[in-house]
Each structure stands twice: as structure tokens, then as C-alpha cells.
Amino acid sequence: MALLLLSLGLSLVSAQELNPRAIVRKSYDMAKVSGVWYSVSMASDDMKRIEENGDLRVFIRNIESLKDGGLRFHFLFMVHGECVQVAMVCERTERDGEYAVSYEGDNKVFLLETDYKLYITFHLRNIRNGTDTNVLALYGRVPNLSPSFLNRFEKVCRKYGLGPQNIISLSNQNTCFKYKK
């Protein structure tokens, strides 16, 4: 029995490895993005905004592809110790994988890459009061992704001038999710 459980566990881990050939970086099929997602990691050039109680620290629950081409993100975040659910609609722009939304300033949301099945990476560019903030987010179809996905996210972050000191793990940190299922 122990051997059966071990082989099952190993097959689940190996099934969660990053497949570079499955990575999509353009011509996105947004219907495949729809569904349940979990916040895995975030990175920013302004850490205060993604640290605990930061205005851009959000926990994804679901993404919906809308008929007009927009995206609806369902988030949870803490406000004064209370879990709050928010649905935010991002309008599609003319560029593939680019969306616009007003929240704490003017924002562009860019889908950077995905394999649709296990992970997706977004880049948020927020301009508020003349200050430009960049946030990258790694979401997974499961709450915890294998190290290959985390290493990939770190590599993507470096392209935006963000090093390991700019990355925070969100796995197992969403206390709201435990109460809002």
C-alpha cells in the first residue's frame, strides 16, 4: 500500500513539471484562461504594495473570459482584518493579451505567458499620482506549483529588473480562501 501511495505521489509531482513546448506567449485563447486559479507568487518594484495589507496584494479565485473580450478577475483580499471579495473587469485593448482597468490609478494588465493547464503569469503596470509600479503575478491551477514553475517566474521577473528580493510567495498565505469557499 505504501508503495502505491508513493508511486501515486511521484506521478502527481512529475505531472506538474513545466513543459517549455506548452508555453504560449501570444495569440492567446482566452476561453482556456477561464476557471479557478490560485495565487502562488508576486513580485514588485514597490514591495510595500504587495506586502501584507498592501493595496495590490490580492488573492485570485477565478478568471472569466467575457464575450466582449474582456476579463473578469475574482479576488480576495484583507481590509481591516476582514476578507473582502472583489470582481474586477479589465477591458481588452487592441493588443493581444493586454487589458486596461482603473484601480488605485491607471493600469495595464498584460498576460505574459501560460500553458493554460497549470500556470499563468500576468504583468500589471500601475500609474498612480505619477508613480509607475510594476507587479508580476504567478497563478496556478493548484495552490502550490513545483520548483520548475517558480524558477520560470523568477526568470520572467528578471526581465523586468526584479530579483529574488522582489518576489514573495503567496502559497498557503491566503487566510481568506479558507473561509470563502
XYZ file of C-alpha atoms in Angstrom:
181
model
C 0.000 0.000 0.000
C 2.820 2.396 0.880
C 4.444 1.720 -2.492
C 1.170 2.501 -4.267
C 0.848 5.816 -2.426
C 4.476 6.676 -3.173
C 4.070 5.978 -6.886
C 0.834 7.999 -6.971
C 2.568 10.927 -5.258
C 5.518 10.769 -7.659
C 3.233 10.683 -10.687
C 1.391 13.782 -9.449
C 4.676 15.636 -8.933
C 6.032 14.664 -12.350
C 2.725 15.619 -13.985
C 3.232 19.119 -12.620
C 6.557 19.812 -14.322
C 6.889 22.793 -16.631
C 6.761 21.833 -20.292
C 8.578 24.573 -22.272
C 6.886 23.451 -25.508
C 3.452 24.122 -23.988
C 4.221 27.769 -23.121
C 2.070 30.282 -25.011
C 3.277 33.906 -25.277
C 0.952 35.277 -27.991
C -2.294 34.537 -29.856
C -3.942 33.628 -26.565
C -7.120 31.557 -26.371
C -8.724 33.443 -23.503
C -11.501 30.875 -23.074
C -8.781 28.465 -21.877
C -7.713 31.011 -19.245
C -11.159 30.949 -17.640
C -11.561 28.996 -14.440
C -10.200 28.564 -10.958
C -6.716 29.890 -10.173
C -4.618 30.246 -7.023
C -2.104 32.973 -6.177
C 1.368 31.406 -5.984
C 3.846 34.315 -6.090
C 4.015 38.054 -6.672
C 6.875 40.413 -7.412
C 7.052 44.193 -7.467
C 9.410 47.133 -7.709
C 7.443 48.613 -4.752
C 7.291 45.881 -2.146
C 5.019 47.852 0.211
C 2.200 47.484 -2.312
C 2.307 43.647 -2.301
C 3.279 43.001 1.307
C 0.622 42.205 3.901
C -2.069 44.931 3.816
C -0.650 46.318 0.546
C -3.217 47.698 -1.900
C -2.030 45.387 -4.700
C -1.750 42.210 -2.596
C -4.681 40.181 -3.875
C -5.523 36.503 -3.955
C -7.028 35.251 -7.195
C -10.013 32.919 -7.083
C -11.277 32.851 -10.640
C -10.778 34.396 -14.070
C -13.619 34.707 -16.571
C -13.225 35.437 -20.265
C -16.074 37.771 -21.230
C -17.987 37.859 -24.516
C -16.672 41.352 -25.325
C -13.076 40.100 -24.997
C -12.521 41.475 -21.510
C -11.527 39.545 -18.415
C -13.245 39.431 -15.048
C -10.926 38.674 -12.139
C -12.422 37.492 -8.844
C -10.088 38.383 -5.968
C -9.997 38.126 -2.197
C -8.037 40.490 -0.003
C -7.904 41.678 3.584
C -9.338 45.076 4.538
C -9.052 45.996 8.226
C -8.841 42.315 9.165
C -11.887 41.340 7.092
C -11.870 39.171 3.963
C -13.379 41.057 1.041
C -14.386 39.614 -2.328
C -13.937 41.850 -5.348
C -14.736 41.271 -9.013
C -12.703 43.465 -11.329
C -13.383 43.752 -15.059
C -10.440 44.515 -17.320
C -11.278 45.821 -20.780
C -9.470 44.353 -23.752
C -7.232 46.721 -25.677
C -6.241 46.342 -29.312
C -3.059 44.449 -28.384
C -3.098 40.673 -27.850
C -3.090 39.822 -24.142
C -3.371 43.453 -22.989
C -6.156 44.816 -20.802
C -6.944 48.126 -19.068
C -8.582 48.793 -15.703
C -8.859 51.661 -13.237
C -7.937 50.647 -9.694
C -5.666 52.664 -7.434
C -4.639 54.539 -10.581
C -4.497 53.662 -14.274
C -3.488 50.091 -15.044
C -2.458 47.951 -17.933
C -2.619 44.198 -17.391
C -0.524 42.033 -19.695
C -0.807 38.279 -19.995
C 2.866 37.306 -20.316
C 2.680 33.542 -20.687
C 0.648 30.470 -19.834
C 0.294 26.790 -20.537
C -3.456 27.047 -19.733
C -3.367 23.797 -17.714
C -1.132 24.665 -14.757
C 0.123 28.255 -14.681
C -0.310 31.775 -15.938
C 1.840 34.888 -15.459
C 0.492 38.442 -15.566
C 2.238 41.823 -15.505
C 0.380 44.782 -14.002
C 1.666 48.272 -14.724
C 0.061 50.741 -12.327
C 0.423 54.512 -12.668
C -0.796 56.434 -9.631
C -0.022 60.075 -8.916
C 2.787 59.991 -11.478
C 4.428 56.928 -9.911
C 4.904 53.822 -12.048
C 4.673 50.457 -10.231
C 5.208 47.057 -11.829
C 3.744 43.894 -10.344
C 4.139 40.390 -11.725
C 1.838 37.603 -10.560
C 2.152 33.847 -10.903
C -1.129 31.953 -10.625
C -1.556 28.189 -10.645
C -4.451 25.840 -11.224
C -3.295 24.223 -7.977
C -2.284 26.097 -4.797
C 1.368 25.009 -4.932
C 3.435 24.705 -8.089
C 6.653 22.725 -8.452
C 10.038 24.497 -8.345
C 10.290 24.497 -12.156
C 7.392 26.998 -12.315
C 8.871 29.129 -9.527
C 12.244 29.192 -11.306
C 10.494 30.190 -14.523
C 8.696 33.020 -12.697
C 11.992 34.249 -11.256
C 13.461 34.278 -14.774
C 10.497 36.300 -16.098
C 10.832 38.726 -13.171
C 14.489 39.348 -14.010
C 13.397 40.597 -17.461
C 11.563 43.383 -15.603
C 14.509 44.183 -13.313
C 13.016 42.276 -10.371
C 15.298 39.947 -8.432
C 14.581 37.335 -5.739
C 14.369 40.127 -3.123
C 11.321 41.457 -5.013
C 9.421 38.146 -5.010
C 7.055 36.941 -2.297
C 5.405 33.554 -2.013
C 1.644 33.580 -1.552
C 1.153 29.817 -1.332
C -0.542 28.907 1.947
C -0.824 32.599 2.942
C -4.390 33.316 1.869
C -6.324 33.142 5.111
C -9.429 34.448 3.303
C -9.573 31.443 0.998
C -10.008 29.088 3.943
C -13.247 30.861 4.866
C -14.704 31.798 1.431
C -15.043 28.568 -0.496
